[in-house]
mmCIF file of C-alpha atoms and ligand atoms in Angstrom:
data_model
loop_
_atom_site.group_PDB
_atom_site.id
_atom_site.type_symbol
_atom_site.label_atom_id
_atom_site.label_comp_id
_atom_site.label_asym_id
_atom_site.label_seq_id
_atom_site.Cartn_x
_atom_site.Cartn_y
_atom_site.Cartn_z
ATOM 1 C CA MET A 1424 32.128 101.623 83.315
ATOM 2 C CA VAL A 1425 36.374 101.145 82.887
ATOM 3 C CA ASP A 1426 38.276 97.555 82.336
ATOM 4 C CA LEU A 1427 40.015 98.489 85.523
ATOM 5 C CA GLU A 1428 41.977 94.979 84.166
ATOM 6 C CA LYS A 1429 43.078 96.102 80.628
ATOM 7 C CA ILE A 1430 44.512 99.109 82.431
ATOM 8 C CA LYS A 1431 46.620 97.037 84.610
ATOM 9 C CA GLU A 1432 47.499 95.278 81.876
ATOM 10 C CA LYS A 1433 48.729 98.419 79.374
ATOM 11 C CA PHE A 1434 50.691 99.484 82.314
ATOM 12 C CA LEU A 1435 52.909 96.212 82.939
ATOM 13 C CA ALA A 1436 53.741 96.093 79.093
ATOM 14 C CA SER A 1437 54.137 99.881 79.476
ATOM 15 C CA LEU A 1438 56.813 99.035 82.193
ATOM 16 C CA SER A 1439 57.838 95.921 80.962
ATOM 17 C CA VAL A 1440 60.047 98.062 78.381
ATOM 18 C CA LEU A 1441 61.235 100.947 80.504
ATOM 19 C CA THR A 1442 65.306 100.892 81.132
ATOM 20 C CA LYS A 1443 66.048 104.151 83.430
ATOM 21 C CA GLU A 1444 64.344 105.660 86.337
ATOM 22 C CA ALA A 1445 62.805 109.039 84.744
ATOM 23 C CA GLU A 1446 60.817 106.737 82.288
ATOM 24 C CA VAL A 1447 59.418 104.672 85.178
ATOM 25 C CA LEU A 1448 58.700 107.920 87.310
ATOM 26 C CA ASN A 1449 56.600 109.560 84.525
ATOM 27 C CA LEU A 1450 54.833 106.049 83.550
ATOM 28 C CA LYS A 1451 53.918 105.773 86.975
ATOM 29 C CA SER A 1452 52.083 109.608 87.219
ATOM 30 C CA GLU A 1453 50.650 109.025 83.673
ATOM 31 C CA TYR A 1454 47.974 106.150 85.772
ATOM 32 C CA VAL A 1455 48.352 107.482 88.942
ATOM 33 C CA GLY A 1456 49.828 110.520 89.261
ATOM 34 C CA LYS A 1457 47.858 114.140 90.013
ATOM 35 C CA ASN A 1458 45.919 113.254 86.477
ATOM 36 C CA GLY A 1459 46.759 110.297 85.665
ATOM 37 C CA ALA A 1460 44.205 107.845 84.114
ATOM 38 C CA VAL A 1461 44.129 105.455 87.487
ATOM 39 C CA SER A 1462 43.708 109.274 89.808
ATOM 40 C CA GLU A 1463 41.361 110.229 87.882
ATOM 41 C CA ILE A 1464 38.741 107.544 88.290
ATOM 42 C CA LEU A 1465 39.633 107.718 91.298
ATOM 43 C CA LYS A 1466 38.025 110.900 91.682
ATOM 44 C CA SER A 1467 35.231 109.986 88.946
ATOM 45 C CA LEU A 1468 34.108 107.290 92.468
ATOM 46 C CA LYS A 1469 32.678 110.229 94.147
ATOM 47 C CA ASP A 1470 29.655 110.504 90.754
ATOM 48 C CA MET A 1471 29.205 106.849 91.251
ATOM 49 C CA ASN A 1472 26.166 105.750 93.375
ATOM 50 C CA ALA A 1473 26.827 103.358 96.354
ATOM 51 C CA ASP A 1474 26.551 100.084 95.012
ATOM 52 C CA GLU A 1475 29.059 100.771 92.239
ATOM 53 C CA ARG A 1476 31.108 102.464 94.847
ATOM 54 C CA LYS A 1477 31.191 99.311 96.895
ATOM 55 C CA ALA A 1478 32.198 97.322 93.896
ATOM 56 C CA PHE A 1479 34.774 99.036 91.955
ATOM 57 C CA GLY A 1480 35.879 101.828 94.709
ATOM 58 C CA PRO A 1481 38.261 98.518 96.162
ATOM 59 C CA LYS A 1482 39.395 97.630 93.398
ATOM 60 C CA ALA A 1483 40.191 101.254 91.546
ATOM 61 C CA ASN A 1484 42.441 101.166 95.046
ATOM 62 C CA GLU A 1485 44.081 98.107 94.622
ATOM 63 C CA LEU A 1486 44.725 98.583 91.261
ATOM 64 C CA LYS A 1487 46.731 102.501 92.773
ATOM 65 C CA ASP A 1488 48.138 100.248 94.998
ATOM 66 C CA PHE A 1489 49.685 97.849 92.118
ATOM 67 C CA ILE A 1490 50.850 100.095 89.933
ATOM 68 C CA GLN A 1491 53.211 101.697 92.480
ATOM 69 C CA ASP A 1492 54.278 98.852 94.243
ATOM 70 C CA GLN A 1493 55.174 97.767 90.607
ATOM 71 C CA SER A 1494 57.080 100.478 89.475
ATOM 72 C CA THR A 1495 58.489 100.598 92.998
ATOM 73 C CA ILE A 1496 59.809 96.705 92.576
ATOM 74 C CA HIS A 1497 60.961 97.914 88.570
ATOM 75 C CA LEU A 1498 62.875 101.165 90.018
ATOM 76 C CA SER A 1499 64.968 98.363 91.973
ATOM 77 C CA LYS A 1500 65.428 96.915 89.701
ATOM 78 C CA ILE A 1501 66.744 100.073 87.026
ATOM 79 C CA GLU A 1502 69.460 100.185 90.392
ATOM 80 C CA VAL A 1503 70.638 96.726 90.886
ATOM 81 C CA LEU A 1504 71.211 96.866 87.010
ATOM 82 C CA GLU A 1505 72.808 99.462 86.970
ATOM 83 C CA ILE A 1506 75.609 98.855 89.937
ATOM 84 C CA ASN A 1507 76.458 95.932 88.558
ATOM 85 C CA LYS A 1508 76.998 97.347 85.641
ATOM 86 C CA LYS A 1509 79.004 99.957 87.247
ATOM 87 C CA LEU A 1510 80.857 97.303 88.712
ATOM 88 C CA ALA A 1511 81.853 95.567 85.340
ATOM 89 C CA GLU A 1512 82.865 98.695 84.524
ATOM 90 C CA ASP A 1513 85.195 99.526 87.154
ATOM 91 C CA ARG A 1514 85.898 96.606 87.886
ATOM 92 C CA ILE A 1515 90.206 96.945 89.082
ATOM 93 C CA ASP A 1516 92.190 95.559 86.502
ATOM 94 C CA ILE A 1517 95.616 94.602 89.299
ATOM 95 C CA SER A 1518 98.104 94.494 86.446
ATOM 96 C CA LEU A 1519 96.861 97.233 84.817
ATOM 97 C CA THR A 1520 97.583 98.862 87.845
ATOM 98 C CA ASP A 1521 100.762 97.765 88.625
ATOM 99 C CA GLN A 1522 102.441 98.539 84.917
ATOM 100 C CA VAL A 1523 100.593 102.481 85.359
ATOM 101 C CA LEU A 1524 102.988 102.619 88.827
ATOM 102 C CA VAL A 1525 106.198 100.824 87.211
ATOM 103 C CA LYS A 1526 105.478 103.709 84.256
ATOM 104 C CA THR A 1527 105.188 106.436 86.574
ATOM 105 C CA ILE A 1528 106.699 106.215 90.442
ATOM 106 C CA LYS A 1529 110.423 106.090 89.376
ATOM 107 C CA HIS A 1530 112.189 104.233 91.825
ATOM 108 C CA GLY A 1531 115.742 105.104 93.854
ATOM 109 C CA GLY A 1532 119.066 103.255 92.764
ATOM 110 C CA PHE A 1533 122.467 102.892 94.386
ATOM 111 C CA HIS A 1534 125.345 104.510 92.935
ATOM 112 C CA PRO A 1535 127.428 101.736 90.874
ATOM 113 C CA ARG A 1536 130.544 103.380 93.357
ATOM 114 C CA THR A 1537 128.641 102.124 96.449
ATOM 115 C CA LEU A 1538 127.541 98.587 95.442
ATOM 116 C CA VAL A 1539 131.614 98.156 94.186
ATOM 117 C CA GLN A 1540 132.040 99.763 97.704
ATOM 118 C CA GLN A 1541 129.436 97.565 99.679
ATOM 119 C CA GLU A 1542 130.816 93.955 97.377
ATOM 120 C CA ILE A 1543 134.795 95.031 98.004
ATOM 121 C CA GLU A 1544 133.542 96.094 102.065
ATOM 122 C CA ASP A 1545 132.282 92.389 102.100
ATOM 123 C CA ILE A 1546 135.959 90.822 100.738
ATOM 124 C CA PHE A 1547 137.717 92.358 103.269
ATOM 125 C CA LEU A 1548 135.159 91.738 105.868
ATOM 126 C CA SER A 1549 135.444 88.394 105.063
ATOM 127 C CA MET A 1550 139.279 88.343 105.467
ATOM 128 C CA GLY A 1551 139.170 89.969 108.639
ATOM 129 C CA PHE A 1552 139.702 93.647 107.461
ATOM 130 C CA ASP A 1553 138.160 96.933 109.878
ATOM 131 C CA VAL A 1554 136.390 98.939 107.945
ATOM 132 C CA LEU A 1555 138.434 102.774 108.818
ATOM 133 C CA ASP A 1556 136.720 105.943 108.148
ATOM 134 C CA GLY A 1557 138.816 109.839 108.568
ATOM 135 C CA PRO A 1558 138.115 113.086 107.846
ATOM 136 C CA HIS A 1559 138.478 114.616 104.894
ATOM 137 C CA ILE A 1560 140.345 118.169 106.345
ATOM 138 C CA GLU A 1561 143.468 116.711 107.007
ATOM 139 C CA ASP A 1562 146.735 118.327 108.698
ATOM 140 C CA GLU A 1563 149.718 118.661 106.889
ATOM 141 C CA PHE A 1564 151.712 115.783 109.182
ATOM 142 C CA HIS A 1565 149.150 112.989 108.759
ATOM 143 C CA ASN A 1566 148.835 113.515 105.063
ATOM 144 C CA PHE A 1567 152.342 114.386 104.363
ATOM 145 C CA GLU A 1568 154.929 114.190 107.332
ATOM 146 C CA ALA A 1569 153.930 110.726 108.898
ATOM 147 C CA LEU A 1570 154.338 108.602 105.624
ATOM 148 C CA ASN A 1571 157.713 110.162 104.862
ATOM 149 C CA ILE A 1572 157.127 112.860 102.582
ATOM 150 C CA PRO A 1573 158.817 115.795 104.743
ATOM 151 C CA ALA A 1574 158.135 119.820 104.444
ATOM 152 C CA ASP A 1575 160.588 120.673 100.858
ATOM 153 C CA HIS A 1576 160.177 116.747 99.653
ATOM 154 C CA PRO A 1577 159.708 116.335 95.717
ATOM 155 C CA ALA A 1578 157.556 114.195 96.245
ATOM 156 C CA ARG A 1579 154.433 116.745 97.830
ATOM 157 C CA ASP A 1580 154.327 117.888 94.676
ATOM 158 C CA MET A 1581 153.518 114.634 93.184
ATOM 159 C CA GLN A 1582 149.569 115.190 94.111
ATOM 160 C CA ASP A 1583 148.263 118.653 93.742
ATOM 161 C CA THR A 1584 146.548 119.557 97.061
ATOM 162 C CA PHE A 1585 144.239 121.863 98.017
ATOM 163 C CA TRP A 1586 145.559 123.969 100.836
ATOM 164 C CA PHE A 1587 143.267 126.184 103.255
ATOM 165 C CA HIS A 1588 146.684 128.401 103.680
ATOM 166 C CA ASP A 1589 149.537 128.938 101.578
ATOM 167 C CA PRO A 1590 151.926 125.911 102.338
ATOM 168 C CA HIS A 1591 155.074 128.186 101.583
ATOM 169 C CA ASP A 1592 153.765 130.740 104.116
ATOM 170 C CA GLU A 1593 154.925 129.470 107.336
ATOM 171 C CA GLU A 1594 152.886 132.256 109.117
ATOM 172 C CA ALA A 1595 149.437 130.475 107.505
ATOM 173 C CA LYS A 1596 148.462 128.249 110.592
ATOM 174 C CA ASP A 1597 144.690 127.383 112.295
ATOM 175 C CA LYS A 1598 144.978 127.836 115.610
ATOM 176 C CA THR A 1599 145.870 124.781 116.798
ATOM 177 C CA GLY A 1600 149.477 125.729 114.389
ATOM 178 C CA LYS A 1601 149.051 123.068 111.615
ATOM 179 C CA LYS A 1602 148.759 123.447 108.296
ATOM 180 C CA ARG A 1603 145.743 121.956 107.285
ATOM 181 C CA LEU A 1604 144.532 120.892 103.598
ATOM 182 C CA LEU A 1605 141.993 118.629 101.465
ATOM 183 C CA ARG A 1606 143.827 115.065 102.286
ATOM 184 C CA SER A 1607 144.919 114.057 98.982
ATOM 185 C CA HIS A 1608 145.024 110.415 99.447
ATOM 186 C CA THR A 1609 143.270 107.819 101.828
ATOM 187 C CA SER A 1610 146.658 107.085 102.492
ATOM 188 C CA THR A 1611 146.069 109.498 105.561
ATOM 189 C CA ILE A 1612 144.393 107.017 107.419
ATOM 190 C CA GLN A 1613 147.644 104.462 107.573
ATOM 191 C CA VAL A 1614 148.763 106.370 111.041
ATOM 192 C CA ARG A 1615 145.827 107.120 112.183
ATOM 193 C CA GLY A 1616 144.739 103.406 112.113
ATOM 194 C CA MET A 1617 148.509 102.452 113.154
ATOM 195 C CA LEU A 1618 148.596 104.124 116.535
ATOM 196 C CA GLY A 1619 146.165 102.657 118.794
ATOM 197 C CA ARG A 1620 145.928 98.912 117.200
ATOM 198 C CA LYS A 1621 148.464 96.417 118.410
ATOM 199 C CA PRO A 1622 149.970 93.939 115.392
ATOM 200 C CA PRO A 1623 148.626 91.673 114.031
ATOM 201 C CA PHE A 1624 146.597 94.184 112.616
ATOM 202 C CA ARG A 1625 144.505 95.064 109.200
ATOM 203 C CA PHE A 1626 141.882 97.864 107.935
ATOM 204 C CA ILE A 1627 140.813 98.908 105.501
ATOM 205 C CA ALA A 1628 139.615 102.666 104.644
ATOM 206 C CA PRO A 1629 137.384 103.966 101.832
ATOM 207 C CA GLY A 1630 136.467 107.284 101.458
ATOM 208 C CA ILE A 1631 137.229 110.821 99.064
ATOM 209 C CA VAL A 1632 139.621 112.633 97.596
ATOM 210 C CA PHE A 1633 140.312 115.472 96.567
ATOM 211 C CA ARG A 1634 143.054 117.256 93.876
ATOM 212 C CA SER A 1635 143.532 120.170 92.137
ATOM 213 C CA GLU A 1636 143.474 118.128 88.616
ATOM 214 C CA ARG A 1637 142.634 118.804 85.330
ATOM 215 C CA THR A 1638 139.822 116.163 84.490
ATOM 216 C CA ASP A 1639 140.187 113.937 81.534
ATOM 217 C CA ALA A 1640 137.815 110.544 80.824
ATOM 218 C CA SER A 1641 140.216 108.554 83.531
ATOM 219 C CA HIS A 1642 141.313 111.689 86.121
ATOM 220 C CA GLU A 1643 138.667 113.648 88.331
ATOM 221 C CA MET A 1644 139.045 116.168 91.085
ATOM 222 C CA VAL A 1645 137.061 115.031 93.441
ATOM 223 C CA PHE A 1646 137.586 110.703 93.533
ATOM 224 C CA THR A 1647 137.169 107.812 95.425
ATOM 225 C CA GLN A 1648 139.961 105.504 97.206
ATOM 226 C CA LEU A 1649 140.414 102.828 98.975
ATOM 227 C CA GLU A 1650 143.175 102.100 101.456
ATOM 228 C CA GLY A 1651 144.592 99.037 102.799
ATOM 229 C CA MET A 1652 146.984 98.127 105.593
ATOM 230 C CA MET A 1653 148.368 94.191 107.166
ATOM 231 C CA ILE A 1654 150.634 94.534 110.050
ATOM 232 C CA GLY A 1655 152.032 92.141 111.267
ATOM 233 C CA LYS A 1656 155.470 89.722 111.354
ATOM 234 C CA ASP A 1657 157.071 87.850 108.158
ATOM 235 C CA ILE A 1658 154.754 89.430 105.773
ATOM 236 C CA SER A 1659 156.346 89.303 102.460
ATOM 237 C CA VAL A 1660 155.619 91.336 98.877
ATOM 238 C CA ALA A 1661 154.554 87.209 98.068
ATOM 239 C CA ASN A 1662 151.716 87.716 100.813
ATOM 240 C CA LEU A 1663 150.836 91.709 99.227
ATOM 241 C CA ILE A 1664 150.608 90.393 95.461
ATOM 242 C CA TYR A 1665 148.479 87.385 96.474
ATOM 243 C CA PHE A 1666 146.162 89.397 97.882
ATOM 244 C CA MET A 1667 146.057 92.105 95.412
ATOM 245 C CA LYS A 1668 145.074 89.485 92.648
ATOM 246 C CA THR A 1669 142.678 87.901 95.014
ATOM 247 C CA ILE A 1670 140.653 90.787 95.562
ATOM 248 C CA LEU A 1671 140.955 91.983 92.295
ATOM 249 C CA ALA A 1672 139.610 88.488 90.936
ATOM 250 C CA GLU A 1673 136.902 88.165 93.535
ATOM 251 C CA ILE A 1674 135.367 91.562 92.410
ATOM 252 C CA PHE A 1675 135.500 91.084 88.491
ATOM 253 C CA LYS A 1676 134.132 87.449 89.279
ATOM 254 C CA LYS A 1677 137.017 86.523 86.165
ATOM 255 C CA ASP A 1678 140.519 86.701 85.039
ATOM 256 C CA VAL A 1679 141.646 89.350 84.661
ATOM 257 C CA GLU A 1680 145.360 90.088 83.316
ATOM 258 C CA VAL A 1681 146.931 92.899 85.614
ATOM 259 C CA ARG A 1682 150.769 93.637 85.507
ATOM 260 C CA LEU A 1683 152.854 94.602 88.233
ATOM 261 C CA ARG A 1684 155.676 97.105 88.325
ATOM 262 C CA PRO A 1685 158.087 99.324 90.151
ATOM 263 C CA GLY A 1686 156.352 102.605 91.285
ATOM 264 C CA TYR A 1687 158.006 104.990 93.744
ATOM 265 C CA PHE A 1688 155.618 105.698 96.490
ATOM 266 C CA PRO A 1689 157.696 107.902 99.418
ATOM 267 C CA PHE A 1690 155.624 105.515 102.382
ATOM 268 C CA VAL A 1691 156.957 101.940 100.854
ATOM 269 C CA GLU A 1692 159.797 100.366 100.350
ATOM 270 C CA PRO A 1693 160.244 98.512 97.861
ATOM 271 C CA GLY A 1694 156.895 100.636 95.564
ATOM 272 C CA PHE A 1695 154.473 98.925 93.024
ATOM 273 C CA GLU A 1696 152.345 100.082 90.381
ATOM 274 C CA LEU A 1697 149.610 97.680 89.462
ATOM 275 C CA ASP A 1698 147.990 97.602 86.775
ATOM 276 C CA ILE A 1699 144.622 96.122 84.936
ATOM 277 C CA ARG A 1700 144.576 95.791 81.348
ATOM 278 C CA CYS A 1701 142.120 98.527 79.948
ATOM 279 C CA LEU A 1702 138.536 96.848 79.930
ATOM 280 C CA ILE A 1703 137.008 99.677 78.171
ATOM 281 C CA CYS A 1704 139.046 99.044 74.677
ATOM 282 C CA SER A 1705 140.582 95.665 75.610
ATOM 283 C CA GLY A 1706 143.807 97.048 75.659
ATOM 284 C CA THR A 1707 143.694 98.213 72.053
ATOM 285 C CA GLY A 1708 143.926 101.443 73.360
ATOM 286 C CA CYS A 1709 141.648 104.363 74.120
ATOM 287 C CA SER A 1710 140.598 107.563 76.418
ATOM 288 C CA VAL A 1711 140.523 105.978 79.407
ATOM 289 C CA CYS A 1712 143.906 104.526 79.514
ATOM 290 C CA LYS A 1713 145.539 107.289 77.221
ATOM 291 C CA GLN A 1714 145.443 104.968 74.530
ATOM 292 C CA ILE A 1715 148.274 102.317 76.173
ATOM 293 C CA GLY A 1716 146.056 99.736 77.162
ATOM 294 C CA TRP A 1717 146.562 99.889 80.689
ATOM 295 C CA VAL A 1718 145.110 101.263 83.667
ATOM 296 C CA GLU A 1719 147.071 102.324 86.695
ATOM 297 C CA LEU A 1720 144.523 101.028 89.744
ATOM 298 C CA LEU A 1721 146.030 99.559 92.721
ATOM 299 C CA PRO A 1722 149.290 100.867 94.049
ATOM 300 C CA CYS A 1723 151.464 98.897 96.837
ATOM 301 C CA GLY A 1724 154.549 98.371 98.595
ATOM 302 C CA MET A 1725 155.831 97.412 102.150
ATOM 303 C CA VAL A 1726 155.534 100.464 104.344
ATOM 304 C CA HIS A 1727 158.597 101.990 105.281
ATOM 305 C CA PRO A 1728 160.015 101.408 108.591
ATOM 306 C CA ASN A 1729 159.473 105.669 108.974
ATOM 307 C CA VAL A 1730 155.654 104.645 108.349
ATOM 308 C CA LEU A 1731 155.543 102.398 110.902
ATOM 309 C CA LYS A 1732 157.839 104.147 113.538
ATOM 310 C CA ALA A 1733 154.974 107.408 112.525
ATOM 311 C CA GLY A 1734 152.658 104.742 113.705
ATOM 312 C CA GLY A 1735 154.181 103.840 117.059
ATOM 313 C CA ILE A 1736 154.877 100.124 115.312
ATOM 314 C CA ASP A 1737 158.366 98.641 116.171
ATOM 315 C CA SER A 1738 159.605 98.241 112.852
ATOM 316 C CA ASP A 1739 162.412 95.627 113.982
ATOM 317 C CA VAL A 1740 159.972 93.238 114.712
ATOM 318 C CA TYR A 1741 156.855 93.600 112.295
ATOM 319 C CA ASN A 1742 156.552 94.562 109.133
ATOM 320 C CA GLY A 1743 153.281 95.146 106.434
ATOM 321 C CA PHE A 1744 152.506 96.276 103.156
ATOM 322 C CA ALA A 1745 149.877 99.277 102.214
ATOM 323 C CA PHE A 1746 147.969 99.348 98.961
ATOM 324 C CA GLY A 1747 145.667 102.428 97.509
ATOM 325 C CA LEU A 1748 142.978 101.572 94.987
ATOM 326 C CA GLY A 1749 141.732 103.857 93.177
ATOM 327 C CA LEU A 1750 137.627 103.425 93.838
ATOM 328 C CA ASP A 1751 136.558 104.971 91.127
ATOM 329 C CA ARG A 1752 138.989 103.639 88.302
ATOM 330 C CA LEU A 1753 137.531 99.870 89.414
ATOM 331 C CA VAL A 1754 134.005 101.165 89.038
ATOM 332 C CA MET A 1755 134.721 101.894 85.615
ATOM 333 C CA MET A 1756 136.637 98.723 84.791
ATOM 334 C CA LYS A 1757 133.452 96.624 86.672
ATOM 335 C CA TYR A 1758 130.656 98.756 85.026
ATOM 336 C CA GLY A 1759 132.851 98.969 81.267
ATOM 337 C CA ILE A 1760 131.972 102.927 82.523
ATOM 338 C CA ASP A 1761 134.250 104.782 79.544
ATOM 339 C CA ASP A 1762 134.380 108.385 81.242
ATOM 340 C CA ILE A 1763 135.222 108.978 85.170
ATOM 341 C CA ARG A 1764 132.995 112.356 85.010
ATOM 342 C CA HIS A 1765 129.789 110.253 84.942
ATOM 343 C CA LEU A 1766 129.928 108.909 88.003
ATOM 344 C CA GLN A 1767 129.784 112.462 89.686
ATOM 345 C CA SER A 1768 126.905 113.806 87.166
ATOM 346 C CA GLY A 1769 124.285 113.229 88.827
ATOM 347 C CA ASP A 1770 123.181 112.237 85.583
ATOM 348 C CA LEU A 1771 119.623 109.977 86.847
ATOM 349 C CA ARG A 1772 119.664 108.532 82.509
ATOM 350 C CA PHE A 1773 123.243 107.492 83.841
ATOM 351 C CA ASN A 1774 122.169 106.414 88.019
ATOM 352 C CA SER A 1775 119.418 104.399 87.012
ATOM 353 C CA GLN A 1776 121.377 101.587 85.079
ATOM 354 C CA PHE A 1777 121.698 100.020 88.341
ATOM 355 C CA LYS A 1778 120.817 98.091 91.294
ATOM 356 C CA LEU A 1779 116.884 99.366 91.701
ATOM 357 C CA PHE A 1780 116.392 99.778 95.889
HETATM 358 C C1 FA5 B 2998 148.729 107.715 95.795
HETATM 359 O O1 FA5 B 2998 147.258 108.344 96.288
HETATM 360 C C2 FA5 B 2998 149.107 106.732 97.387
HETATM 361 N N1 FA5 B 2998 148.295 106.662 98.374
HETATM 362 C C3 FA5 B 2998 147.860 105.480 97.030
HETATM 363 C C4 FA5 B 2998 149.919 104.377 97.616
HETATM 364 C C5 FA5 B 2998 148.662 103.717 98.703
HETATM 365 C C6 FA5 B 2998 150.605 103.266 96.735
HETATM 366 C C7 FA5 B 2998 149.590 103.059 99.874
HETATM 367 C C8 FA5 B 2998 151.211 102.609 98.629
HETATM 368 C C9 FA5 B 2998 150.815 102.085 98.908
HETATM 369 P P1 FA5 B 2998 148.549 107.662 93.613
HETATM 370 O O2 FA5 B 2998 148.281 109.094 92.852
HETATM 371 O O3 FA5 B 2998 148.735 107.190 92.304
HETATM 372 O O4 FA5 B 2998 148.918 106.850 94.692
HETATM 373 O O5 FA5 B 2998 146.644 107.343 93.337
HETATM 374 C C10 FA5 B 2998 146.246 106.139 94.371
HETATM 375 C C11 FA5 B 2998 144.786 105.693 93.180
HETATM 376 O O6 FA5 B 2998 144.040 106.369 92.733
HETATM 377 C C12 FA5 B 2998 145.729 105.294 91.167
HETATM 378 O O7 FA5 B 2998 146.268 104.346 90.402
HETATM 379 C C13 FA5 B 2998 144.423 105.724 90.053
HETATM 380 O O8 FA5 B 2998 143.926 104.561 90.130
HETATM 381 C C14 FA5 B 2998 143.720 106.625 91.524
HETATM 382 N N2 FA5 B 2998 143.890 107.629 90.597
HETATM 383 C C15 FA5 B 2998 144.848 108.635 91.109
HETATM 384 N N3 FA5 B 2998 144.688 110.104 90.706
HETATM 385 C C16 FA5 B 2998 143.108 110.402 90.086
HETATM 386 C C17 FA5 B 2998 142.169 111.038 89.297
HETATM 387 N N4 FA5 B 2998 142.250 112.682 89.305
HETATM 388 N N5 FA5 B 2998 141.258 110.329 89.354
HETATM 389 C C18 FA5 B 2998 140.815 108.809 89.795
HETATM 390 N N6 FA5 B 2998 141.735 108.497 89.883
HETATM 391 C C19 FA5 B 2998 142.344 108.780 90.504
#
């Protein structure tokens, strides 16, 4: 008679070392498969007499059930081990994921001009100024005439203007009879801002302007200015200078060397040029300051009575100052940018050096 206990022990010994599902299934098949050892024993029951079958049959069937159950239990154990192994290997490493994200996702950033413009707007807003906007396509009146620069005035040649029509051709007017141009300075907003406002008032107007100029390290054809105007009673040149210096100190957050010299602009009298000591070369001379150590930054002056009149203001009662900050040059000084053309380059390597979103 076959020793069922021995078969059971042998099976358990073999099963205990198995680590793979296929191995367990093979072993199970060796015992209880179609031609397995225990299956053969069960087949042989028919050749036994009734007593033998009664004694042996249930035990053989028990062994068969035992082998099947143990195989199932062992398979579950293997499955649990495999799941745990996978969990350990595939653990989500949050720090790693972050590093990968930082490396692969390109964040947008603010253009340095936007940063400086926002900062200046905040400074002026805190001092009670309004922030105005104006059209890029202008007419002769707002760009020149209202600013005390009549036709044929030599000052028209101070800024190389982009005309939509030939300015010397009297017929070259648009449907409204006005000659159109791309504004050559933000001073166009002086009269637009004055009309409809009652003194005292103050406003700034940042925006792009256009000039048909040769470009170099400090000159662009499309660049940004920030116009400012303050109108009231008894405003003096001392007020103007105090304002300009306060603003520069707020922007640079350190003392910067400036110089004031007479400047001619038909729309102000007296007029000044406010230059800043070049911060690219610390005044020793470079391509930005044209080797002179100073950069023209903030022309300004007391508003000419003719301009006040064009803006509907009584020049016998009110006066005030205006200025036209070269915003791009200010950005260059603040960030140490040695060529204005970087600002318009669209080069992401340049842009991404500044504050990210
Ligand atoms: C004007 O445009 C006057 N409208 C400014 C003004 C306003 C004077 C109010 C008085 C009262 P100007 O052409 O100098 O002035 O330009 C003003 C500033 O813009 C310059 O000081 C300079 O900083 C900047 N700027 C001028 N041309 C360029 C250019 N091609 N590229 C970059 N910045 C320029």
